[in-house]
PDB file of C-alpha atoms in Angstrom:
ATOM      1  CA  UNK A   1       8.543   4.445 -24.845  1.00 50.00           C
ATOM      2  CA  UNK A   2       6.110   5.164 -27.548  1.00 49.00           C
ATOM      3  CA  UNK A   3       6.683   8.196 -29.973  1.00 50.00           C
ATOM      4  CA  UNK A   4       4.243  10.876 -28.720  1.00 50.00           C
ATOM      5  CA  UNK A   5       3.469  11.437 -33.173  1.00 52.00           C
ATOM      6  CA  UNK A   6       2.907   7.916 -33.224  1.00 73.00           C
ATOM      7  CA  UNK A   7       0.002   6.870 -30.919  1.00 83.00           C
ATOM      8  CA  UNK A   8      -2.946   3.523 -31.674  1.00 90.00           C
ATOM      9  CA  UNK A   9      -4.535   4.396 -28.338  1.00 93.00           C
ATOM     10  CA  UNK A  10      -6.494   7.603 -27.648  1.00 93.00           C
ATOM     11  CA  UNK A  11      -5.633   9.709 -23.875  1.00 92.00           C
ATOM     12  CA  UNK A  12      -9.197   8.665 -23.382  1.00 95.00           C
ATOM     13  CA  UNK A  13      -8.875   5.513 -23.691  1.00 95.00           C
ATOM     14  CA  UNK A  14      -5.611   5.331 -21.509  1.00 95.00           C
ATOM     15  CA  UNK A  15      -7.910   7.765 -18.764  1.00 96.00           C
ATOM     16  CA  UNK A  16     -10.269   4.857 -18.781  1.00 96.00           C
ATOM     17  CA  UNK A  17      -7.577   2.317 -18.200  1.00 96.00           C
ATOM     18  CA  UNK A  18      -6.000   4.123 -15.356  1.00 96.00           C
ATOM     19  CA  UNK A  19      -9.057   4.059 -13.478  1.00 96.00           C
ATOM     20  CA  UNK A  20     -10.524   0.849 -14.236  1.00 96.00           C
ATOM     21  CA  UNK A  21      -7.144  -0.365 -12.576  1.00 96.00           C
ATOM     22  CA  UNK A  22      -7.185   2.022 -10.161  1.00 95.00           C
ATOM     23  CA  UNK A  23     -11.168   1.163  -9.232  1.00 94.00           C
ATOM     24  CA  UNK A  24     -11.481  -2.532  -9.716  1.00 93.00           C
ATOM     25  CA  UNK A  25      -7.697  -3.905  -9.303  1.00 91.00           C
ATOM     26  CA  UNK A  26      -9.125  -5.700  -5.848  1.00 88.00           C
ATOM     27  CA  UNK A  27     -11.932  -6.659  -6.545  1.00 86.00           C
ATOM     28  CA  UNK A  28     -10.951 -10.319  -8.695  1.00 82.00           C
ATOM     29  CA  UNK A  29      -8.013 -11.745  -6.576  1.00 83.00           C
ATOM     30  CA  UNK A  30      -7.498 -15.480  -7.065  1.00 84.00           C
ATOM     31  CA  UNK A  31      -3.991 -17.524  -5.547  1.00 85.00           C
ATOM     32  CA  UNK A  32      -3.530 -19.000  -8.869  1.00 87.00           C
ATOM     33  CA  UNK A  33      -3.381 -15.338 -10.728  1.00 89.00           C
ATOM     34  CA  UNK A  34      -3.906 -12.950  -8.228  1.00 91.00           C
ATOM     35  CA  UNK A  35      -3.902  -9.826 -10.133  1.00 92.00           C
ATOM     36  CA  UNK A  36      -4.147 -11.292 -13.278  1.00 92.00           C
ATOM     37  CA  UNK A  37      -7.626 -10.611 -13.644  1.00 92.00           C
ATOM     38  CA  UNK A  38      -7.445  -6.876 -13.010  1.00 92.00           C
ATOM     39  CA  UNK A  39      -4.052  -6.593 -15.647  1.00 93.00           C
ATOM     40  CA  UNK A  40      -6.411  -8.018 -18.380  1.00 93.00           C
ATOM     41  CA  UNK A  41      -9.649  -5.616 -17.747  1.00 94.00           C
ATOM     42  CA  UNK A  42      -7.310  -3.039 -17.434  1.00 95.00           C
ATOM     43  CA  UNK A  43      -6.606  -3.208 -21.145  1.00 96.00           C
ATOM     44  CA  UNK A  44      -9.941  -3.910 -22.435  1.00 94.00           C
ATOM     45  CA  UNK A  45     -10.461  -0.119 -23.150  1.00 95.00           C
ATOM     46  CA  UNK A  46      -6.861  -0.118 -25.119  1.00 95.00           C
ATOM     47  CA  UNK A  47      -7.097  -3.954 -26.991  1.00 95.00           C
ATOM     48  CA  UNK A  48      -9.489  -2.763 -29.778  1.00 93.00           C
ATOM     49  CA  UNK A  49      -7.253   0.498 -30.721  1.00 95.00           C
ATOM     50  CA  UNK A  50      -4.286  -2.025 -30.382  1.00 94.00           C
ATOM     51  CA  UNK A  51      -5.500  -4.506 -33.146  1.00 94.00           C
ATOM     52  CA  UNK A  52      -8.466  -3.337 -34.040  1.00 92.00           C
ATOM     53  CA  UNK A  53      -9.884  -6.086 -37.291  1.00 88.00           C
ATOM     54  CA  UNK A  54      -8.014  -9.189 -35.773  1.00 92.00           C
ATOM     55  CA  UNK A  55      -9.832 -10.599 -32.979  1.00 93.00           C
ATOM     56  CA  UNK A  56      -6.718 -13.986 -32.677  1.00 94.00           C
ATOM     57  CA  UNK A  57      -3.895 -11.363 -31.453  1.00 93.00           C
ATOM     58  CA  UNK A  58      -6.642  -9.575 -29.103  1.00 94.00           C
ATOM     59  CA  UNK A  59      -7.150 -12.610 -27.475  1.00 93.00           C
ATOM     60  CA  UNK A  60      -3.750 -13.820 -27.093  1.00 93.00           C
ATOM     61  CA  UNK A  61      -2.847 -10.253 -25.531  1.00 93.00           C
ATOM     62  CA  UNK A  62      -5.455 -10.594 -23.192  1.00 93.00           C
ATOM     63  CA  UNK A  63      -4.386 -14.558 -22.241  1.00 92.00           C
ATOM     64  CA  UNK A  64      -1.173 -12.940 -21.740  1.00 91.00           C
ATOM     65  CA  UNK A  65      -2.051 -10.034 -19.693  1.00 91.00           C
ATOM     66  CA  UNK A  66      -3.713 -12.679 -17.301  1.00 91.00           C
ATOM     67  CA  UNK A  67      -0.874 -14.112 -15.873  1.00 90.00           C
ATOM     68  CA  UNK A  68       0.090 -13.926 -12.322  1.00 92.00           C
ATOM     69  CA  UNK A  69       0.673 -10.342 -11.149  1.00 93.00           C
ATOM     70  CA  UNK A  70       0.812  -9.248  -7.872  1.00 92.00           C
ATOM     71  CA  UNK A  71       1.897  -4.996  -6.901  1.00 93.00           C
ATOM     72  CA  UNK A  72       0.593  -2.393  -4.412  1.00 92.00           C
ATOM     73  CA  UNK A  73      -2.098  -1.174  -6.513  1.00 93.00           C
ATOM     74  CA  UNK A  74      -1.077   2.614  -6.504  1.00 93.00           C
ATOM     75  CA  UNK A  75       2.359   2.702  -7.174  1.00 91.00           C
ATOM     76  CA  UNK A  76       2.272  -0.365  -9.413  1.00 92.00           C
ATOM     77  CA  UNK A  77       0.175   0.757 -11.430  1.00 94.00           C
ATOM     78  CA  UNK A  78       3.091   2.768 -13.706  1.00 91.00           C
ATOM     79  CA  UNK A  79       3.845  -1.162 -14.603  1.00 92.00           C
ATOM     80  CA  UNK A  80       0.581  -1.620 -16.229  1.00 94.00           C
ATOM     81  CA  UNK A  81       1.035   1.938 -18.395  1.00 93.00           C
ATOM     82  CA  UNK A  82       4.461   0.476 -19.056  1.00 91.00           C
ATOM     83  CA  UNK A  83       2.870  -2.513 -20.190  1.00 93.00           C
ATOM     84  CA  UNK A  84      -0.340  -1.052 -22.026  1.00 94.00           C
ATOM     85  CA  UNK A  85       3.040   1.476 -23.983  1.00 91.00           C
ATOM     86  CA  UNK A  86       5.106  -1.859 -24.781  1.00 90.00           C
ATOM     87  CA  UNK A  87       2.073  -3.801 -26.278  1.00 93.00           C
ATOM     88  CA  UNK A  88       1.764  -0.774 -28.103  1.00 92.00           C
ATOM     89  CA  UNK A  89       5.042  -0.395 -29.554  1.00 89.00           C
ATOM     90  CA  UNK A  90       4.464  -4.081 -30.415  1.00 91.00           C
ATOM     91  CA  UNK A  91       1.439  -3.263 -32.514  1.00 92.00           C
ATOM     92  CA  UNK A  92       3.148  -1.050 -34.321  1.00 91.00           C
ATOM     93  CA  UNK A  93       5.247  -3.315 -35.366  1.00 89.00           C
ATOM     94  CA  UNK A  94       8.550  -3.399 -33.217  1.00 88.00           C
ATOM     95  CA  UNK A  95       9.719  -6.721 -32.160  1.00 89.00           C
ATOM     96  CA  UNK A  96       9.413  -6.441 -28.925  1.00 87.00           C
ATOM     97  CA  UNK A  97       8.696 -10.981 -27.673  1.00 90.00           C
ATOM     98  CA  UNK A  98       5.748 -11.641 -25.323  1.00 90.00           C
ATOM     99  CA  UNK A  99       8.372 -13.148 -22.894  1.00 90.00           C
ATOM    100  CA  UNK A 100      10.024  -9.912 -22.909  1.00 88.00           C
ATOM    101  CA  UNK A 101       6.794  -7.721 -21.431  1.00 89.00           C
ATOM    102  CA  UNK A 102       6.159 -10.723 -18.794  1.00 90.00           C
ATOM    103  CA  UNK A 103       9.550 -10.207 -17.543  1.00 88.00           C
ATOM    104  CA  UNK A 104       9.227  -6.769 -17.204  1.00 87.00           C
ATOM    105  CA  UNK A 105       6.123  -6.888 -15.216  1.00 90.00           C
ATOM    106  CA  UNK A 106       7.561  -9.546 -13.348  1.00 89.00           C
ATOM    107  CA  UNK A 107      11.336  -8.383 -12.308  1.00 85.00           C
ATOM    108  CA  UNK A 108       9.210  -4.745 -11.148  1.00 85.00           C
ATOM    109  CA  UNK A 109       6.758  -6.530  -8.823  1.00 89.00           C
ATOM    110  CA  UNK A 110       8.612  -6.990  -6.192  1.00 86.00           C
ATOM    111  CA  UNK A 111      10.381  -3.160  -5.623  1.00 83.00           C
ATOM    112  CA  UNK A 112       7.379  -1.228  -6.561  1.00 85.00           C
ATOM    113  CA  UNK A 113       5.489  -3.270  -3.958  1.00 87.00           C
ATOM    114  CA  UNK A 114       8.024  -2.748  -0.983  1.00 82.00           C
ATOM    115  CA  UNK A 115       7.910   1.145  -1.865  1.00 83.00           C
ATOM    116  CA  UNK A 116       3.990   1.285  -1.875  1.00 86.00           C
ATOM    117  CA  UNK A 117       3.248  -0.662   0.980  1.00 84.00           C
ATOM    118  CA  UNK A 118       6.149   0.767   3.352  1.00 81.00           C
ATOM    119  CA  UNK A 119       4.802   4.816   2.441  1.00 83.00           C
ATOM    120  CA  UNK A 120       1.127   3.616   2.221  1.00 84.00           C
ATOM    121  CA  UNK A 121       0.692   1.256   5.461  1.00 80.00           C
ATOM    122  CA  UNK A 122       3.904   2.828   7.720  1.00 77.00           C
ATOM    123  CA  UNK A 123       3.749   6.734   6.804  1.00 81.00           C
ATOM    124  CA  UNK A 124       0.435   7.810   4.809  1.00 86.00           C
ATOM    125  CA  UNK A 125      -2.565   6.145   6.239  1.00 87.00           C
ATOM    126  CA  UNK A 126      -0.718   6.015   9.921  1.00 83.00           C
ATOM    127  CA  UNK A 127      -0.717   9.751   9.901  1.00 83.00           C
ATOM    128  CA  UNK A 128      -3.829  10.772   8.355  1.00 88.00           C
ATOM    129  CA  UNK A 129      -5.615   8.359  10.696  1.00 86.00           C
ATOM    130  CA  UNK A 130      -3.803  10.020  13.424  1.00 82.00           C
ATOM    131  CA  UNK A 131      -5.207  13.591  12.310  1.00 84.00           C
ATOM    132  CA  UNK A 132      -8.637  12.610  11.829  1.00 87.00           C
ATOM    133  CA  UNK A 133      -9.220  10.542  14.805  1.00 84.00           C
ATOM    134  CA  UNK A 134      -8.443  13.495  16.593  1.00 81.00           C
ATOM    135  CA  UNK A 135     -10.885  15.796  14.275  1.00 84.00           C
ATOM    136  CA  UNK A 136     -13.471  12.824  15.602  1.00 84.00           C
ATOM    137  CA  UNK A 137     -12.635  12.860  18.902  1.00 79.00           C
ATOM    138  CA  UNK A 138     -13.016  16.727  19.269  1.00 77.00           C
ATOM    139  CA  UNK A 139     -16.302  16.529  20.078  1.00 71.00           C
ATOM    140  CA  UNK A 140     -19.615  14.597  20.576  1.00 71.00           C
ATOM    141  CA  UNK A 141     -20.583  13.061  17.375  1.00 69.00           C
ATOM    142  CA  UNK A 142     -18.701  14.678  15.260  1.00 79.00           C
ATOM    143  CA  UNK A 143     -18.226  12.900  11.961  1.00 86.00           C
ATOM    144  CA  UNK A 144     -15.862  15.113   9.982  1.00 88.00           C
ATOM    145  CA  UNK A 145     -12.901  12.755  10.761  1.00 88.00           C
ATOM    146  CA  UNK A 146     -14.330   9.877   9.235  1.00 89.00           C
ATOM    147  CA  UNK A 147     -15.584  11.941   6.368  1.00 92.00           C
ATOM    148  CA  UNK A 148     -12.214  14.368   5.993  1.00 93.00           C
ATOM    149  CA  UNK A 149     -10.281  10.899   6.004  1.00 93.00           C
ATOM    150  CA  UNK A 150     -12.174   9.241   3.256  1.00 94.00           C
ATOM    151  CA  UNK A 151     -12.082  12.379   1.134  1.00 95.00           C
ATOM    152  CA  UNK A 152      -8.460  12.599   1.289  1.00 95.00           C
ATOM    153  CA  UNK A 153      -7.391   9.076   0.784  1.00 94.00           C
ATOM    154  CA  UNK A 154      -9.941   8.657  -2.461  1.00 95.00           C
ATOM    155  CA  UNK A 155      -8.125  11.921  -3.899  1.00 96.00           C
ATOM    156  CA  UNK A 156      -4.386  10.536  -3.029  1.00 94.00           C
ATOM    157  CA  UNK A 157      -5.181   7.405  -4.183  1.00 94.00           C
ATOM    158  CA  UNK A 158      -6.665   8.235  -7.777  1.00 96.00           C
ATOM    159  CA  UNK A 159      -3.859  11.326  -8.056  1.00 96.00           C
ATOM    160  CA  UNK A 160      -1.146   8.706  -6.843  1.00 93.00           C
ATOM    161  CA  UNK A 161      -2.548   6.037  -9.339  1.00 95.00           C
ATOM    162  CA  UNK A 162      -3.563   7.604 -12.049  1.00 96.00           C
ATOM    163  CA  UNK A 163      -0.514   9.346 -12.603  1.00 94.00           C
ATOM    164  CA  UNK A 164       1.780   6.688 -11.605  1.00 92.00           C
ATOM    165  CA  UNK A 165       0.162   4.869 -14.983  1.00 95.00           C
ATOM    166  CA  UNK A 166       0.466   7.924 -17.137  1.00 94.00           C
ATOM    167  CA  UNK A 167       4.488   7.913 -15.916  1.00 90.00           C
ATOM    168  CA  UNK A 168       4.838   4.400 -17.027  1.00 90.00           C
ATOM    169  CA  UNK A 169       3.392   4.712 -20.149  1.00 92.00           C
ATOM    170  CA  UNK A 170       5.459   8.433 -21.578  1.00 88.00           C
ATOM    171  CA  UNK A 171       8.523   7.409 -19.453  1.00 81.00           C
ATOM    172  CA  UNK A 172       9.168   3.284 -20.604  1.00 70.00           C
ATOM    173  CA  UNK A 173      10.832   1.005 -18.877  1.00 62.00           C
ATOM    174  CA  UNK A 174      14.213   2.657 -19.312  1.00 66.00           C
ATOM    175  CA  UNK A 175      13.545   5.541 -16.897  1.00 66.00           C
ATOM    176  CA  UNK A 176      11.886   3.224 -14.444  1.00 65.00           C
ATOM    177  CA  UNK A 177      14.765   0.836 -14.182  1.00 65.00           C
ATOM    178  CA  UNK A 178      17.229   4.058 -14.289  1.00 68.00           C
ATOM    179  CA  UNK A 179      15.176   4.996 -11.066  1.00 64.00           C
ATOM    180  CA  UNK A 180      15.588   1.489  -9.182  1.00 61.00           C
ATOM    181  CA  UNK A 181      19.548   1.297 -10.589  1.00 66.00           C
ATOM    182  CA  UNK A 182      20.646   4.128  -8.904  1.00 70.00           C
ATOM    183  CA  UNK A 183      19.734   3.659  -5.610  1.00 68.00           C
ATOM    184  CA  UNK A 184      16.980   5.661  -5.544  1.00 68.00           C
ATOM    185  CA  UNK A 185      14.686   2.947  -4.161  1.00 64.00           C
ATOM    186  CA  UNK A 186      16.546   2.183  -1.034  1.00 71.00           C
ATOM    187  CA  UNK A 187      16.775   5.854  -0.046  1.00 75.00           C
ATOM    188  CA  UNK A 188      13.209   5.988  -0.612  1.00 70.00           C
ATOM    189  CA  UNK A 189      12.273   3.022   1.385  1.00 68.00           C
ATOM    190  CA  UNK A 190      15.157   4.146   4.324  1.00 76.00           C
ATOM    191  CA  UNK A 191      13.480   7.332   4.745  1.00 77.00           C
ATOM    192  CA  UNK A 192       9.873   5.856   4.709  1.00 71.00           C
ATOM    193  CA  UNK A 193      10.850   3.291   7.143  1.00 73.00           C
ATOM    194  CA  UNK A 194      12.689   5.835   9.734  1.00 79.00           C
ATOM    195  CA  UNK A 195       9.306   8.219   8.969  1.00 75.00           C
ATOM    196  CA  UNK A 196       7.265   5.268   9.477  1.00 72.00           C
ATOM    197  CA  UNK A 197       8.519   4.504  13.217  1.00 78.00           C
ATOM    198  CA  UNK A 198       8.245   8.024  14.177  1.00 79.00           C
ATOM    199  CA  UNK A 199       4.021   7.982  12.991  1.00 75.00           C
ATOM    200  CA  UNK A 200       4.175   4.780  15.385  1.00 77.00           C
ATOM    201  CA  UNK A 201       6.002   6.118  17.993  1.00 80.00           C
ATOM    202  CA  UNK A 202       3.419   9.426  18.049  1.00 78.00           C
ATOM    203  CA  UNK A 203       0.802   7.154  17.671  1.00 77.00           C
ATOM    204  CA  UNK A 204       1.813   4.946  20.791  1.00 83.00           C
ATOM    205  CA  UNK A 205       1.445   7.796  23.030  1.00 81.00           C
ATOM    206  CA  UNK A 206      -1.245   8.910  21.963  1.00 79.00           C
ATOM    207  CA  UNK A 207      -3.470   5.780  21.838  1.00 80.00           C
ATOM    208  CA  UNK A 208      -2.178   2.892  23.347  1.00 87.00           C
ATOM    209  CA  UNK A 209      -2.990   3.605  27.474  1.00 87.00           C
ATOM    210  CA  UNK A 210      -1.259   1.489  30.108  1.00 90.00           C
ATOM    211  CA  UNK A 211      -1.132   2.656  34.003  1.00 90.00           C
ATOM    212  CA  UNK A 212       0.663   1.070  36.885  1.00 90.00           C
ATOM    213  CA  UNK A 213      -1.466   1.332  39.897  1.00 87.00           C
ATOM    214  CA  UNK A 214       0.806  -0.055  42.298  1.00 87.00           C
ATOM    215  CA  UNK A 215       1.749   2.056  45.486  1.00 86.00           C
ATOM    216  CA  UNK A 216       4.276   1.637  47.975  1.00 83.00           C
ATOM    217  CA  UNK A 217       3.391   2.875  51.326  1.00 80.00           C
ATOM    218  CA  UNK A 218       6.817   3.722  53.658  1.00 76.00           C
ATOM    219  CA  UNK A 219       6.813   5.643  57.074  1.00 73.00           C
ATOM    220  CA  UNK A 220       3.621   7.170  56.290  1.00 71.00           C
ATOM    221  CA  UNK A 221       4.526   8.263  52.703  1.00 78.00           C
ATOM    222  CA  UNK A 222       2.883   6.731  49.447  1.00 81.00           C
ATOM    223  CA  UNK A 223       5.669   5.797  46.708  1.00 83.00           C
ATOM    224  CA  UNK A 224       3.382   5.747  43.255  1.00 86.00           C
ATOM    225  CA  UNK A 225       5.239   3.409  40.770  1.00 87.00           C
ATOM    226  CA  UNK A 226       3.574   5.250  37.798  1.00 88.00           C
ATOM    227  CA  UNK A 227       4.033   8.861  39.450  1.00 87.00           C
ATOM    228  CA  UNK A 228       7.357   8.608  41.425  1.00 85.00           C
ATOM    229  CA  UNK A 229       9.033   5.913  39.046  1.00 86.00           C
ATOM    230  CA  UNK A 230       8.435   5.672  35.169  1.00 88.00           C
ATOM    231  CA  UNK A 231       6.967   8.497  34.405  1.00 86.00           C
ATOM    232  CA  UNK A 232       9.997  10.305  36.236  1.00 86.00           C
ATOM    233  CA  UNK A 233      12.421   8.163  34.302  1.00 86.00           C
ATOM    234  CA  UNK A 234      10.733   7.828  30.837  1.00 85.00           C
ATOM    235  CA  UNK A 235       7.050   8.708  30.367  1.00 87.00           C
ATOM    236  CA  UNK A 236       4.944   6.480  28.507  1.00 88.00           C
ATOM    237  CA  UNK A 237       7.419   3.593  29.144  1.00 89.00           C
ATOM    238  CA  UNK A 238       4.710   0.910  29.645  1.00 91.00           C
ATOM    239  CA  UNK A 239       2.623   1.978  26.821  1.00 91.00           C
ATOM    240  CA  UNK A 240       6.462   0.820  24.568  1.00 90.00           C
ATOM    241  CA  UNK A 241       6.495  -2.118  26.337  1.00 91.00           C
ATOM    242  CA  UNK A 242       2.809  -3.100  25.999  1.00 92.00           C
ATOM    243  CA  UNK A 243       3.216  -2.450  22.188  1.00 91.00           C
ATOM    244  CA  UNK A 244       6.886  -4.328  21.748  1.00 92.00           C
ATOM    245  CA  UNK A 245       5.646  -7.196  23.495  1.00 93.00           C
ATOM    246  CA  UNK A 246       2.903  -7.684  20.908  1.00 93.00           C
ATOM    247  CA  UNK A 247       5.009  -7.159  18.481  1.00 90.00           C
ATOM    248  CA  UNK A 248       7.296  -9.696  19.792  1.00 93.00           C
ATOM    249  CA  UNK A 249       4.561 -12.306  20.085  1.00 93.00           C
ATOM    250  CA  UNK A 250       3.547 -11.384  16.069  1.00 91.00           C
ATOM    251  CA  UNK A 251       7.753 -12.280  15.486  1.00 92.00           C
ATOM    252  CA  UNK A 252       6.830 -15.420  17.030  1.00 92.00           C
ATOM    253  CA  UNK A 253       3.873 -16.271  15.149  1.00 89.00           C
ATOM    254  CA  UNK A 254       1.221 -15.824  17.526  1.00 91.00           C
ATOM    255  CA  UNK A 255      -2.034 -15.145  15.809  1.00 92.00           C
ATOM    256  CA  UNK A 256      -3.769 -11.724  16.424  1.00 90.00           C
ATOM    257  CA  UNK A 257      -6.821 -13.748  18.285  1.00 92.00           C
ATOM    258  CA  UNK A 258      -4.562 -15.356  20.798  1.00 94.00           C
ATOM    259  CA  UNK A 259      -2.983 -12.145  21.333  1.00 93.00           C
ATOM    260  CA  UNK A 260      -5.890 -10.178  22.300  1.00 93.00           C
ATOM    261  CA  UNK A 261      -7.360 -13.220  24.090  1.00 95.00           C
ATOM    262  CA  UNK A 262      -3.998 -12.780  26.249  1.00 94.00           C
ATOM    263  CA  UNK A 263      -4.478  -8.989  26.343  1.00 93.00           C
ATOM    264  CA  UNK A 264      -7.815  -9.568  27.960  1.00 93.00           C
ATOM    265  CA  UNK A 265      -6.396 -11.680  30.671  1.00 94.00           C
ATOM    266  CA  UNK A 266      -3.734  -9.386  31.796  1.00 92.00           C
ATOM    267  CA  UNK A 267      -6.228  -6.304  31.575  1.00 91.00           C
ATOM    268  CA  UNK A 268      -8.995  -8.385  33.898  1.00 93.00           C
ATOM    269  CA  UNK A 269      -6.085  -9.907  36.190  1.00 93.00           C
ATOM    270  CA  UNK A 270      -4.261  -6.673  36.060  1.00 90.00           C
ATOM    271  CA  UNK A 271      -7.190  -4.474  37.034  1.00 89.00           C
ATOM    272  CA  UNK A 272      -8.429  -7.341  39.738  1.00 89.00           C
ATOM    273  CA  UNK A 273      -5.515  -6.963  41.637  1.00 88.00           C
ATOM    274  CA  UNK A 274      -4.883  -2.947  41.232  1.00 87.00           C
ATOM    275  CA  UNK A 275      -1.692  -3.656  38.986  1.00 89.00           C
ATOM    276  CA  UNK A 276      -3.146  -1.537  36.066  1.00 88.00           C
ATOM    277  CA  UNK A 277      -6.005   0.730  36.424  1.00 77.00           C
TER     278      UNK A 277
END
């Protein structure tokens, strides 16, 4: 961690880096560097406080923020202020080897991107699309959904981002390893995941429509299947299955166009013959 009387870069300049990363971090992706690309543009607003008459060790900071890097953008990007404050620290003279800040960004890859992408794709966006597709669906043409939707996620994202970097940078890599050491992370990730397949669950019943139209006609009485059977014994039952069984043919390696090619089959057969309606 950098001593807040002893600073080379500017808060401006460190605002600026947070949301060039924040704003163009997907925009370069390559399968030799990935996010290499985005890690080096990231410090072009910092580089020329860093060494500011010696153009050699600019470049080679640069070559070396280019390496392969791959995070969830938002809550990775504390690894990049940890990196920008490290670089720094090395400017200023502490011998601190390039291996060393590689490894760093490296060896936090990996748990930063499990926590983004299980809140982000499995709790946050789940829900929120949940909220606004219903603000659309209120009434005719109403576009507030879409737009409340976009709104929030561009705030959450910059907030989320922005001061994920600014954490990395004041706190070091000492407090962010103190945070994965003690456990913190799999709690994290446990609750996300159990919060995650409750969104789904809510989201099942609310969106994914399957009907049995089956009857069974004895001694003048009609017997419903949907009616008189599953929805006495467990509502939305078929709805669970329809959604497990895709998910047990994405286990398997099916590919999402032979899935909904088979989804299309059942739905014509099915509704051909009365079995869903």
């Amino acid at each position: 961690m950098v001593n807040n009387e002893q600073k080379l870069i500017p808060k401006n300049a460190l605002i600026r880096a947070a949301l060039i990363w924040e704003t163009w971090v997907q925009t370069c992706y390559n399968y030799e560097r990935m996010m290499g690309m985005a890690c080096a543009h990231t410090f072009l607003p910092v580089v020329k406080y860093l060494y500011p008459n010696n153009k050699e060790k600019q470049i080679d900071l640069m070559t070396r923020q280019m390496e392969f890097f791959n995070v969830h953008p938002e809550f990775g990007s504390c690894i990049l202020g940890l990196a920008i404050s490290l670089e720094e620290e090395k400017a200023m003279g502490k011998d601190i080897p390039n291996e060393f800040i590689t490894n760093i960004k490296t060896s936090l890859m990996g748990p930063l991107a499990g926590i983004g992408d299980t809140i982000y794709q499995g709790v946050l966006i789940p829900i929120l699309l949940a909220l606004c597709i219903d603000i659309t669906r209120s009434g005719d043409g109403n576009i507030w959904g879409a737009v409340i939707y976009a709104v929030v996620m561009f705030a959450i994202t910059y907030i989320i981002s922005v001061g994920n970097f600014m954490f990395g940078y004041h706190a070091g890599s000492d407090a962010i390893m103190d945070f994965l050491e003690r456990g913190i992370l799999n709690k994290l990730l446990k609750g996300a995941s159990i919060m995650g397949c409750m969104v789904m669950g809510g989201l099942i019943v609310n969106y994914v429509k399957v009907t049995c139209g089956l009857t069974v006609v004895t001694s003048g009485a009609e017997f419903s299947l949907q009616k008189s059977l599953f929805d006495a014994i467990l509502p939305h039952i078929l709805p669970l299955a329809a959604t497990m069984g895709v998910y047990g043919l994405l286990q398997k390696k099916w590919t999402s166009v032979r899935i909904i090619l088979l989804m299309v089959v059942i739905g014509v057969v099915g509704g051909f013959f009365n079995i869903f309606v």
